[in-house]
XYZ file of C-alpha atoms in Angstrom:
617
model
C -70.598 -99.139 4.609
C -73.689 -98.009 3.048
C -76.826 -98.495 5.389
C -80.274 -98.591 3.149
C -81.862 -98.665 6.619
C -80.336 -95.569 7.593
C -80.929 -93.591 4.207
C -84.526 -94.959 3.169
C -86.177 -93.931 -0.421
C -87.316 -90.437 -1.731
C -89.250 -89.794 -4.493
C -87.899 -86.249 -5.602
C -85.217 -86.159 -8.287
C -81.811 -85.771 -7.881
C -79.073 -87.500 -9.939
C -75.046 -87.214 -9.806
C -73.199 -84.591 -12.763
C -69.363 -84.178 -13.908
C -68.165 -82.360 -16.052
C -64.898 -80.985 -16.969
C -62.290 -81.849 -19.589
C -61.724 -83.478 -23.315
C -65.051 -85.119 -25.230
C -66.959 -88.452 -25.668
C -68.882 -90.775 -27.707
C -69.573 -94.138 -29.117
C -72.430 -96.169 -30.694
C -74.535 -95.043 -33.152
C -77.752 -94.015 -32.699
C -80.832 -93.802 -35.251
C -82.140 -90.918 -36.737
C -83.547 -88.479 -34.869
C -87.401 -87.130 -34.745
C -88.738 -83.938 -34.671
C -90.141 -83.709 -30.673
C -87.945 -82.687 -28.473
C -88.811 -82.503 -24.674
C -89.969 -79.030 -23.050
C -89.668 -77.066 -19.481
C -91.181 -74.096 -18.772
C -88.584 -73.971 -16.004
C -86.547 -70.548 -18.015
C -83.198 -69.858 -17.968
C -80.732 -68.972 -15.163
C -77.685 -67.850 -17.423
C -78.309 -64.540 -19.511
C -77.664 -64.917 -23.126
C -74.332 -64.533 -24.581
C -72.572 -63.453 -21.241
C -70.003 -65.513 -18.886
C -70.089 -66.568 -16.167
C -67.851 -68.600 -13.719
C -68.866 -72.045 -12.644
C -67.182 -71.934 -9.775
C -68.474 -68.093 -8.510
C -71.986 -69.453 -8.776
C -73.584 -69.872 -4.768
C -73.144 -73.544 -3.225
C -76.237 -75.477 -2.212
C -76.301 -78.367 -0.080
C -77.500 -81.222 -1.898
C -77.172 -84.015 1.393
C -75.021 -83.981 3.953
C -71.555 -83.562 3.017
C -72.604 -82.694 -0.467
C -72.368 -78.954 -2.221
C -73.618 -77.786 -5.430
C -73.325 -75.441 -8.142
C -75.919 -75.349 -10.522
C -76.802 -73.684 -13.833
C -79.699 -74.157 -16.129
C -81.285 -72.999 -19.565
C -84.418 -74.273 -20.621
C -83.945 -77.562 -21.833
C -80.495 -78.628 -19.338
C -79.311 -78.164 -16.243
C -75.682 -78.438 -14.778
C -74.808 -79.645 -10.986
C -70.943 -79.936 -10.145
C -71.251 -81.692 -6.669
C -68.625 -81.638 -4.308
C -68.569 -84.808 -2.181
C -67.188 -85.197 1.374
C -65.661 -88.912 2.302
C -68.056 -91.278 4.086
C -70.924 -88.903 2.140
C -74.651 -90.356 0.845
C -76.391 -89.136 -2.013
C -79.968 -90.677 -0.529
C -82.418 -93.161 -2.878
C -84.694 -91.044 -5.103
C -86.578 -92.096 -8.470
C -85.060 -89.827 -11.257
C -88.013 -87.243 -12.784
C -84.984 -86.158 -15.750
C -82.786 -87.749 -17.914
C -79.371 -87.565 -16.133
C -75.575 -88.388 -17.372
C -73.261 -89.262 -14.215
C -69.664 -88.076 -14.761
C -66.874 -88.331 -12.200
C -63.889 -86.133 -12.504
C -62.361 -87.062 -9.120
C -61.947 -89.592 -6.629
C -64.737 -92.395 -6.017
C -67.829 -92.906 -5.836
C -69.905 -96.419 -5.282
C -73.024 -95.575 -7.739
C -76.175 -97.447 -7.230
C -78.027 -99.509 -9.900
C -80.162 -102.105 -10.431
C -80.162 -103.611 -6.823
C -76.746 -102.994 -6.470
C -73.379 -100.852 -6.521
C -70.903 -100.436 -8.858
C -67.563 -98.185 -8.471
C -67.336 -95.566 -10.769
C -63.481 -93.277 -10.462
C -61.491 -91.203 -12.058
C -57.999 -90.109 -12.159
C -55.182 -88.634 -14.732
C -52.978 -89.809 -16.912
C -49.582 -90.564 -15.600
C -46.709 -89.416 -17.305
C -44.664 -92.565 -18.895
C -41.948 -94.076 -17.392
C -40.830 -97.318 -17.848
C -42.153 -98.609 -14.770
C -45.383 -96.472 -14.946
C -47.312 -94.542 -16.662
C -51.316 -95.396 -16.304
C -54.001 -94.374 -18.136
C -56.652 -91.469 -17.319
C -59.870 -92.600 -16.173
C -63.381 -90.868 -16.191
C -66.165 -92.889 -15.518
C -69.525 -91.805 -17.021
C -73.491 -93.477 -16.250
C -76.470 -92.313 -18.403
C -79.286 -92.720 -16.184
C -83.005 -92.676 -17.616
C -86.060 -90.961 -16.454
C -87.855 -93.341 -13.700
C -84.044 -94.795 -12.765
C -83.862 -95.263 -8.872
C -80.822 -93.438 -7.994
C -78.109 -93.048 -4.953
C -74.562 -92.877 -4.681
C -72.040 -92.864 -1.480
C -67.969 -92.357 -0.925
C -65.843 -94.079 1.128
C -62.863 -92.814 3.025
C -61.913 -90.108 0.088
C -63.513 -87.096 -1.681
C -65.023 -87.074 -4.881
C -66.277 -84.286 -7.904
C -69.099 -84.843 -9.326
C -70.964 -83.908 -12.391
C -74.289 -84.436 -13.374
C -76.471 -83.253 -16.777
C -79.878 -83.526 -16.571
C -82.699 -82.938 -18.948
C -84.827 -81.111 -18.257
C -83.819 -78.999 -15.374
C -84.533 -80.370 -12.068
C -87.255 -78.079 -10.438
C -86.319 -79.266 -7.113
C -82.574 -78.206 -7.331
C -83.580 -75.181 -8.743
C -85.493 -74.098 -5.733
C -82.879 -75.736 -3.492
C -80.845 -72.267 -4.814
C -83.770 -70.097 -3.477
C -85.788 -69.381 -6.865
C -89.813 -69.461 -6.015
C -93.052 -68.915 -7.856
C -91.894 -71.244 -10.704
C -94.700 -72.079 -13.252
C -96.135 -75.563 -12.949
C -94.117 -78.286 -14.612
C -94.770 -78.953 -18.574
C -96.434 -82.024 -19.843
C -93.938 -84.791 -21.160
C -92.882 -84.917 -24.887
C -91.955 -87.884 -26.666
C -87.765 -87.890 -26.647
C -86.465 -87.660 -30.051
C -83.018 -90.405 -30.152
C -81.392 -93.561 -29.247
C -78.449 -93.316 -26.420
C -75.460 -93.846 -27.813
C -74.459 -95.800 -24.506
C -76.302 -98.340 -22.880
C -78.107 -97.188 -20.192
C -76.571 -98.030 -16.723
C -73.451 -99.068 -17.957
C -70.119 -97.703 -16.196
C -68.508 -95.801 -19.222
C -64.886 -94.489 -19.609
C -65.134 -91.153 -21.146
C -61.425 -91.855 -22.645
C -62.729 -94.981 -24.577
C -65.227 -92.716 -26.375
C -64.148 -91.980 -29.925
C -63.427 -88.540 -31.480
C -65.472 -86.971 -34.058
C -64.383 -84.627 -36.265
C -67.709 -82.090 -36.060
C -65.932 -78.811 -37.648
C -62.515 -77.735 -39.284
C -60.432 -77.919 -36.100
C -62.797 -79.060 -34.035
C -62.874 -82.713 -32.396
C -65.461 -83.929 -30.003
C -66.100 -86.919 -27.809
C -70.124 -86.956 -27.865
C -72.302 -88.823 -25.494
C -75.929 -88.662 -26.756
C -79.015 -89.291 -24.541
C -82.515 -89.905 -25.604
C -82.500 -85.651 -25.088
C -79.188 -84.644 -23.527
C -75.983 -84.650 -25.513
C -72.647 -84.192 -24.229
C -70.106 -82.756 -26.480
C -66.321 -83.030 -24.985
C -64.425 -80.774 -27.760
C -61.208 -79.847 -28.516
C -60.475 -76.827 -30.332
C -57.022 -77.153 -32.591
C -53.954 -73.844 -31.415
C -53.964 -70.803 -32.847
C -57.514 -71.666 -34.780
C -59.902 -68.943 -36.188
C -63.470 -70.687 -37.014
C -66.253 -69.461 -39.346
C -68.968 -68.660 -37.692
C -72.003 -70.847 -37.497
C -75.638 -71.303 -35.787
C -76.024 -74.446 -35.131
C -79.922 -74.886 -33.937
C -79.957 -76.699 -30.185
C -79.025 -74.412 -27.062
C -76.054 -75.199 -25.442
C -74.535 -74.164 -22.241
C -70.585 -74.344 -22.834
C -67.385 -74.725 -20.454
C -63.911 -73.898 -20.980
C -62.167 -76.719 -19.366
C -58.842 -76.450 -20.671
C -56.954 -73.389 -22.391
C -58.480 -69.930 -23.528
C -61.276 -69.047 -25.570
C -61.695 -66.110 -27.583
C -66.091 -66.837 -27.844
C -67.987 -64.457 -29.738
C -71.803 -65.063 -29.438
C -74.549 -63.117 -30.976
C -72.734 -59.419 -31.378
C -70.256 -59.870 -28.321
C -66.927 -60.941 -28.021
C -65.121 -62.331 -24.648
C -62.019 -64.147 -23.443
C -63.149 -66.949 -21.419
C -60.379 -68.487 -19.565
C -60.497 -72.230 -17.720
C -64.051 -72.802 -16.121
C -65.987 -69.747 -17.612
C -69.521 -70.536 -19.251
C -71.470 -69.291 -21.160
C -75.225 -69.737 -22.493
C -75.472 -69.900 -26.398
C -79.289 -69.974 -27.403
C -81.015 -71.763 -30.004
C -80.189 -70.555 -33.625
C -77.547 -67.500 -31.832
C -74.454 -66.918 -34.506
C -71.381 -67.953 -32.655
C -67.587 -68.599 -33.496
C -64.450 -69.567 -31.769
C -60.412 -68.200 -31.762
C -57.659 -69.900 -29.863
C -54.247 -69.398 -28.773
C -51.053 -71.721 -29.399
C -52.397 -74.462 -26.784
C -55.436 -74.657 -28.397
C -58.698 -74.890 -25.934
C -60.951 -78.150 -24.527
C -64.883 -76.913 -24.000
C -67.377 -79.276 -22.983
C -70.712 -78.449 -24.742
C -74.506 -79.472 -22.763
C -76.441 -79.862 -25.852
C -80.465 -80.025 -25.500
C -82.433 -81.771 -27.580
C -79.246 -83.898 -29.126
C -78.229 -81.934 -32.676
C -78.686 -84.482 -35.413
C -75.922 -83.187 -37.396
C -73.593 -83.892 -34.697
C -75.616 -87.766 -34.559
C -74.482 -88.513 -38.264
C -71.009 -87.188 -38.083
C -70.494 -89.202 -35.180
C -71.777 -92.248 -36.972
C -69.616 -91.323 -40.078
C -66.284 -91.248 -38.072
C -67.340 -94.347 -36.314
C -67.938 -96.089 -39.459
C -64.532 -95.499 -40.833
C -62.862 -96.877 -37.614
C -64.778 -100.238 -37.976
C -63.734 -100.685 -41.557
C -60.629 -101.243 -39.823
C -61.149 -102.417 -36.073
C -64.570 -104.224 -36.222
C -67.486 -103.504 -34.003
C -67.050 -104.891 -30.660
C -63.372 -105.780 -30.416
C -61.592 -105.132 -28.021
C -57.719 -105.473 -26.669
C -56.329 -108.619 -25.407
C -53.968 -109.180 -22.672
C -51.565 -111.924 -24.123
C -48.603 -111.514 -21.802
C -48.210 -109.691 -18.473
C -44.546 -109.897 -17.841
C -44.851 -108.963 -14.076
C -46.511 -112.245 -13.045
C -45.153 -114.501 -16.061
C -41.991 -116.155 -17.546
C -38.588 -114.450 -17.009
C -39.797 -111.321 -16.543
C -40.496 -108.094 -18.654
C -39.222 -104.655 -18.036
C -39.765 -102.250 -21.086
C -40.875 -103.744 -24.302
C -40.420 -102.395 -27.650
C -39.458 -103.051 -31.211
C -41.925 -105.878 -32.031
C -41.541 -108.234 -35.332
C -43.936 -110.780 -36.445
C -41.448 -113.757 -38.388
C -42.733 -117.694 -38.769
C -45.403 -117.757 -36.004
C -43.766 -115.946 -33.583
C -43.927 -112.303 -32.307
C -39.603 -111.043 -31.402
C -39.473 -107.740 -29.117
C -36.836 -106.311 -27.382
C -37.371 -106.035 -23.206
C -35.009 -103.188 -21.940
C -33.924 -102.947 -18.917
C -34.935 -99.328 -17.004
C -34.945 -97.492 -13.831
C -37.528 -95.305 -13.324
C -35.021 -92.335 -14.017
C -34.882 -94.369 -17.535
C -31.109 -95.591 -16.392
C -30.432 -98.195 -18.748
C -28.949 -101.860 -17.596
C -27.542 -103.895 -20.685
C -26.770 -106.469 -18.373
C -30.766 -107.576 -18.301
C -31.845 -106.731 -20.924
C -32.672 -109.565 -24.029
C -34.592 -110.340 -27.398
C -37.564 -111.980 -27.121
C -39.228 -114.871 -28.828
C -43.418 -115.019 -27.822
C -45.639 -117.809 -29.403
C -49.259 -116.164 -29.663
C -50.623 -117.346 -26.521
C -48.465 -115.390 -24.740
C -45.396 -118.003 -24.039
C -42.617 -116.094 -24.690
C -38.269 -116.692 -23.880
C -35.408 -115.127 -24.100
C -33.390 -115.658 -27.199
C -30.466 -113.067 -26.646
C -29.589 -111.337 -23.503
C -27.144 -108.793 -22.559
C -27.683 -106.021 -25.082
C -30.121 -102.626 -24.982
C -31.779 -103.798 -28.228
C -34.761 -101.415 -29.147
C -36.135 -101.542 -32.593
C -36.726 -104.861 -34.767
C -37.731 -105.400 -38.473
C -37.948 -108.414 -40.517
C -35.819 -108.755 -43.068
C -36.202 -110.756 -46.347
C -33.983 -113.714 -45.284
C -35.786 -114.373 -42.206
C -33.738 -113.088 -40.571
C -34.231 -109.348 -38.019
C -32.603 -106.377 -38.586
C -32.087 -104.963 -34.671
C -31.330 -101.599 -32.951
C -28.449 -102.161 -30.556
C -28.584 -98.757 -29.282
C -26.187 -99.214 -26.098
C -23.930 -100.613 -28.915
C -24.502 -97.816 -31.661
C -25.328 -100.030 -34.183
C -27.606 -101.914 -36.728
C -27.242 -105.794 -36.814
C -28.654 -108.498 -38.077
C -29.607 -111.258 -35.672
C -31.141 -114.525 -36.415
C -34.169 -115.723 -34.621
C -32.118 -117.843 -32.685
C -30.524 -114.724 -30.936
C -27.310 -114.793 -32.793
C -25.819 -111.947 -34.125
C -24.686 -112.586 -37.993
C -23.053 -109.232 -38.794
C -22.900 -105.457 -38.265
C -25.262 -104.039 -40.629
C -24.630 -100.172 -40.005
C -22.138 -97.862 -37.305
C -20.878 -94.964 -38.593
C -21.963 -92.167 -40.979
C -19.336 -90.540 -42.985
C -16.670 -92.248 -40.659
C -18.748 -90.764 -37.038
C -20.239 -93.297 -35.171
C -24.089 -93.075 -34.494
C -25.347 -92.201 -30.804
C -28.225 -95.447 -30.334
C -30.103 -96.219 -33.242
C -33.534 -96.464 -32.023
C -36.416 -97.606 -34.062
C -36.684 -98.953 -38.169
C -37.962 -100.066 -41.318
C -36.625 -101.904 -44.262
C -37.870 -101.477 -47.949
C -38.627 -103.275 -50.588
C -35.132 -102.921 -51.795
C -33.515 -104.184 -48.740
C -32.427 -101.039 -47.463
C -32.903 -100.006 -44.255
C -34.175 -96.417 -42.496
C -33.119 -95.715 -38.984
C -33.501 -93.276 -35.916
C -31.104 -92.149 -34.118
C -32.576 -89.422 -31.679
C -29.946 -89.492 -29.554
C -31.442 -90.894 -26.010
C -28.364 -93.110 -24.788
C -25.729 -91.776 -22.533
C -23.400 -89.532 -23.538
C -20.621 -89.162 -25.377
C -22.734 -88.090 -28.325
C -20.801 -88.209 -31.263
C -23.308 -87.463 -34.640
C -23.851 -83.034 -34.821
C -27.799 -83.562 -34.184
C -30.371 -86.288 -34.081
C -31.327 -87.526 -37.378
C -32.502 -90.182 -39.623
C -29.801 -92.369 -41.901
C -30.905 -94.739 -44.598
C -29.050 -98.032 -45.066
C -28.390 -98.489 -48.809
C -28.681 -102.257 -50.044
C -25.060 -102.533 -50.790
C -24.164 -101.132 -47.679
C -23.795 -97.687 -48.205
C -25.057 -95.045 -45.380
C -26.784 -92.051 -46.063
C -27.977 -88.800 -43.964
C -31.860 -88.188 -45.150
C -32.985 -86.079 -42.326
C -30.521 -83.033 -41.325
C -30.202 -82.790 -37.825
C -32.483 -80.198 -35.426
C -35.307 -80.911 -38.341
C -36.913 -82.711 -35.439
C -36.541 -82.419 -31.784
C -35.948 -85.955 -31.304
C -36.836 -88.474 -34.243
C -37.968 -91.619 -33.559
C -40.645 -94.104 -34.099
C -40.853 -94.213 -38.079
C -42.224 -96.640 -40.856
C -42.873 -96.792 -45.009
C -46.025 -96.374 -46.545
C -46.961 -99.755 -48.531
C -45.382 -98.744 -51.768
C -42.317 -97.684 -49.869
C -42.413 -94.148 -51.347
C -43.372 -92.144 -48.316
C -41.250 -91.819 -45.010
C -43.634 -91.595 -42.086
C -41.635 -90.499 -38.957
C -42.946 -88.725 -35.541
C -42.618 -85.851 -33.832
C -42.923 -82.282 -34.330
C -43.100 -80.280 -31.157
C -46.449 -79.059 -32.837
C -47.913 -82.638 -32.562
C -47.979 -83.385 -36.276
C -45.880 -86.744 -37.692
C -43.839 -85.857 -40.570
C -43.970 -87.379 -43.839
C -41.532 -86.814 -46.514
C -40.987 -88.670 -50.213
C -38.418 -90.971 -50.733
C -36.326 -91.049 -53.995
C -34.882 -93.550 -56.076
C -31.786 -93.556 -54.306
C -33.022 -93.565 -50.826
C -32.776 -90.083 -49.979
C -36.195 -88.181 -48.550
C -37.153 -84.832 -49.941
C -40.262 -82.559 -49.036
C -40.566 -83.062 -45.423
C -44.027 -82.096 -44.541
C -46.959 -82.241 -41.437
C -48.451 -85.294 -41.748
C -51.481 -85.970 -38.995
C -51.941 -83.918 -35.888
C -51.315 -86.060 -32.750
C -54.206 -86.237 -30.194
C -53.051 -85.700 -26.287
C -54.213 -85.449 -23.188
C -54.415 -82.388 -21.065
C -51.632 -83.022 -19.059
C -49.590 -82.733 -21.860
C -50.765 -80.031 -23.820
C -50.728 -77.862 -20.308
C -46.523 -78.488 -20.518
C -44.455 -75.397 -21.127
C -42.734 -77.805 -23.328
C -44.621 -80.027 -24.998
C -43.199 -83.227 -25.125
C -45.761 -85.315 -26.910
C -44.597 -88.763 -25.829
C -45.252 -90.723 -28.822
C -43.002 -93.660 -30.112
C -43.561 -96.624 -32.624
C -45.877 -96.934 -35.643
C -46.553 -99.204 -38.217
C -48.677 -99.408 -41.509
C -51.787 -101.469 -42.830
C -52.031 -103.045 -46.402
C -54.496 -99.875 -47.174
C -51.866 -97.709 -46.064
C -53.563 -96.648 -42.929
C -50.512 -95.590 -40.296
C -50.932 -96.614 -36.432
C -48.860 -94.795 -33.900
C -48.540 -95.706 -30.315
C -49.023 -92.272 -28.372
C -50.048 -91.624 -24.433
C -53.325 -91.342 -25.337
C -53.185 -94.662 -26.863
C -52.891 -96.535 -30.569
C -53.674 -93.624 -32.686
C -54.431 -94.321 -36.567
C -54.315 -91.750 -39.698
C -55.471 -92.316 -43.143
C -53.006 -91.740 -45.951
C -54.541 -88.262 -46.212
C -53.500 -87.639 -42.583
C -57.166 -87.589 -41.670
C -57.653 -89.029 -37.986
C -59.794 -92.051 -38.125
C -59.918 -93.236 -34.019
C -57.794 -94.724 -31.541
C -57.222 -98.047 -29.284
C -57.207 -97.654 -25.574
C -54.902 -99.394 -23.002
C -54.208 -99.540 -19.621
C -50.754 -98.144 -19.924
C -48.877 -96.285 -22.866
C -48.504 -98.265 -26.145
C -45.205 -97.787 -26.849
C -44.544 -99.800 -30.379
C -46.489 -102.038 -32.424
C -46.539 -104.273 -35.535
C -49.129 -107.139 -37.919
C -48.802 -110.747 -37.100
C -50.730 -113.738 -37.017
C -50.266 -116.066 -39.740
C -52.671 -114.075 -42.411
C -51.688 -111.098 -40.736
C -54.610 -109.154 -39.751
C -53.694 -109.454 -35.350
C -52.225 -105.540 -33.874
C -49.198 -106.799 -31.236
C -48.915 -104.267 -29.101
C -45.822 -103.546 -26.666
C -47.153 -101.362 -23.284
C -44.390 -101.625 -20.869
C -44.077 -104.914 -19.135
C -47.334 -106.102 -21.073
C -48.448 -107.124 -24.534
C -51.975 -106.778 -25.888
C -53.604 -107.962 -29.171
C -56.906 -106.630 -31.178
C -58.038 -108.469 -34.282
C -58.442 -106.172 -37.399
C -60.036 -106.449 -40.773
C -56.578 -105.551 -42.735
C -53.563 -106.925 -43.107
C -50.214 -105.193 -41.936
C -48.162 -103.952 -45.348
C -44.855 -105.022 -43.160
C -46.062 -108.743 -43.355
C -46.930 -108.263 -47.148
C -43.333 -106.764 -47.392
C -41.717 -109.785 -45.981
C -43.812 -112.665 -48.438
C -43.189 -110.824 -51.474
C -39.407 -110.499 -51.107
């Protein structure tokens, strides 16, 4: 435990820095003045040539803390290395600092008090697992009493300060540095509230180039810019005016800066000065950089606020997800939920029945009927149902994928008839996921993810006529495994995921229910763990479609939404993977989504174009 009486108050400056992987951002901040604030401190990092972070000389910081630092003249970088049972003792901050932890935990101090700030990766789905990643940033303002201390494990630390801290700096055995320069008036608004534990995964991305995506924290004078750079992507070179100091965190980087060119592999830097020329090439897996930006770039401030603005025409300011049903601690028990349908008040899912080797057990599995506070039954048990889709009758059309069929079910739980299970006399493999038109006609998956035998050539997509009819509308190998898919509003487009290249696909469909033009529709954002595969496997799964057209598709990153353009407009955060979604509520504007044994909710400002679907028929 933490002694104060032990470790009593400095007044140097110190503060805790991470950095290391993806990007960040969130509110939106005013416009930005002119001042900006000054050191006369220099620059440690020549111009426009790399260097390794993790070649640079360790300094001890405290006891059982090391250091590597790197400055220009307006930042300053410290990756900390902390032991367990470590103390970062009290000080009063004399720079702006951003806390970021990459590893472990650490018990942060503020405001009389500590609060526990971790980190940790994304697990890879399974249907008993598969938690989110977790960085936890702090923006901490000049004059902020500071201290930090670990338990009984190790943590990595980041911490960005502006301006460079002239006590770290001779810590690393510079001397004769010029007296410190007279405060400046900081030129913007945070973009977090100071103090706050932050989650650099809930930060929105912002599209700030061709390519180029970026998660940006902004501080009164530091900006953080967490940026991913698209595969195989040659950029125009630009000059954009603030000094940065970049990292590769993830990938390769072809950088050129000024007249030089280098390859700058995982944890290279380099210093890019104020107004230098600079562009960027990458290789097939694409690159993550993290950019420490001083004084924050204004251009980056209103593209932020742009991107932002677009998300809360459709998820308003402020909301946030809803646990309504945890089915580890609650009614009869949820395994692996999928396939929800909004019909007369009630949400209907399937709950599958997995190992953690994704062995399937019919046997206990069942359709499910939820009320929206999160009562929910079982209305049919004993079948591996997966996908579910109102139909105009009231009725569901259902995936019984152990069964290799389409039915239609009642809400009761009773199975009416067989819908669909054969094409061209064959029998399918597991249809998985589906959507029914306007017509009636349905549109089904079948990727091929039950047990064998298989008996279909490949794993494709059939469409359902209205009179009963089957058709083939996606040859098989087209993609690697089709399966979450939905209509656009006007049920003229096909939306279907994935490419191993991380796009959707989207083809037209024509007037007899056959798809032609299958094309990339919306790159699919992921998280380092996956894009660092051999095999990229992009573990995405259901979607649906708002009233604007707008398509939302669960992913391991979380709810990820498109515009009809295929323009990325944000994403929803969850605990664990989203793995399907749909509209309900009774005027249709609620997101149900499925994650595992749980179900969450967000309110919305549109209205889901399935529900309009079902009240027009």
């Amino acid at each position: 435990m933490f002694d104060r009486k032990k470790h009593p108050r400095r007044t140097s400056k110190m503060v805790v820095f991470v950095a290391f992987i993806l990007l960040t951002a969130t509110t939106l901040p005013p416009a930005l003045g002119a001042e900006a604030a000054e050191s006369d401190i220099g620059t440690q990092l020549h111009p426009a040539v790399p260097c390794r972070l993790d070649h640079l000389p360790e300094i001890e910081i405290a006891p059982g803390i090391s250091g590597r630092i790197a400055w220009n003249k307006h930042v300053m970088i410290n990756r900390m290395t902390v032991n367990p049972g470590s103390v970062f003792p009290f000080e009063r901050l004399g720079s702006e600092c951003i806390t970021l932890v990459m590893e472990g935990r650490i018990e942060q101090y503020w405001n009389g008090g500590y609060v526990t700030m971790n980190s940790r990766g994304y697990e890879r789905m399974t249907p008993v697992s598969g938690h989110r990643g977790k960085h936890d940033f702090m923006l901490l303002e000049k004059g902020t009493e500071h201290a930090f201390f670990t338990k009984s494990e190790s943590a990595v630390v980041y911490e960005f300060y502006s301006p460079p801290r002239r006590d770290l700096i001779e810590k690393a055995g510079v001397a004769d540095l010029p007296s410190p320069a007279a405060d400046v008036p900081l030129p913007a608004e945070p973009s977090v509230t100071p103090g706050a534990v932050n989650d650099l995964y809930d930060v929105q991305f912002t599209g700030i180039a061709d390519g180029i995506w970026s998660r940006l924290i902004n501080g009164r004078h530091i900006q953080l810019s967490f940026g991913r750079i698209d595969p195989n992507g040659e950029f125009a070179e630009n000059s954009m005016s603030p000094e940065r100091i970049r990292i590769v965190t993830r990938g390769d980087l072809r950088q050129t800066a000024g007249k030089a060119s280098h390859d700058m592999p995982q944890s290279t830097m380099i210093h890019i000065p104020e107004g230098m020329a600079h562009r960027e090439a990458t290789g097939g897996k694409g690159c993550d950089v993290l950019d420490i930006i001083a004084p924050v770039c204004p251009e980056y401030v209103k593209k932020m606020a742009a991107q932002l603005a677009k998300f809360h025409e459709l998820i308003p300011e402020g909301e946030t997800i809803e646990l309504v049903a945890d089915g580890a601690v609650s009614g009869p028990g949820l395994c692996y939920t999928e396939g929800p349908s909004w019909i007369d008040g009630r949400l209907y899912f399937s709950n599958m029945a997995y190992d953690a080797g994704w062995k399937g057990f019919p046997e206990k599995s069942a359709l499910v009927a939820m009320d929206p506070y999160g009562t929910y039954r079982y209305v049919n048990t004993g079948l591996e149902l997966n996908g579910t889709f109102p139909l105009g009758n009231g009725n569901l059309a259902v995936c019984d994928m152990y069964g290799r069929r389409i039915v239609e079910m009642s809400t009761g739980g009773e199975i009416l008839r067989t819908l669909a299970d054969s094409w061209d006399g064959t029998p399918f493999d597991g249809p998985n996921d589906l959507a029914v038109d306007d017509k009636g006609g349905i549109y089904f998956s079948d990727p091929q993810i039950v047990p064998k035998p298989h008996y279909q050539p490949g794993r494709s997509i059939f469409y359902r006529r209205p009179d009963g009819e089957v058709i083939r509308v996606m040859e098989p190998g087209v993609l690697a495994k089709p399966n979450g898919l939905i209509l656009s509003p006007d049920c003229k487009m096909l939306y279907v995921n994935s490419t191993p290249e991380n796009f959707m696909m989207a083809g037209d469909i024509q007037p007899d229910g056959s798809v032609t033009n299958y094309r990339k529709f919306g790159r699919i954002r992921l998280t380092p763990e996956i894009l660092d595969q051999e095999s990229i496997n992009p573990q995405v799964d259901g979607m649906t479609v708002d009233d604007k057209g707008n398509v939302y598709i669960t992913s391991i990153l979380g709810l990820q939404i498109f515009a009809p353009s295929g323009n990325f407009i944000g994403y929803i955060h969850f605990p664990l993977m989203p793995v399907n979604c749909c509209f309900g509520d009774e005027d249709g504007r609620t997101l149900y989504i499925n994650c595992n044994d749980k179900v969450y909710k967000i309110r919305t400002n549109v209205k889901g174009a399935a529900y309009t679907l079902k009240r027009n028929r």
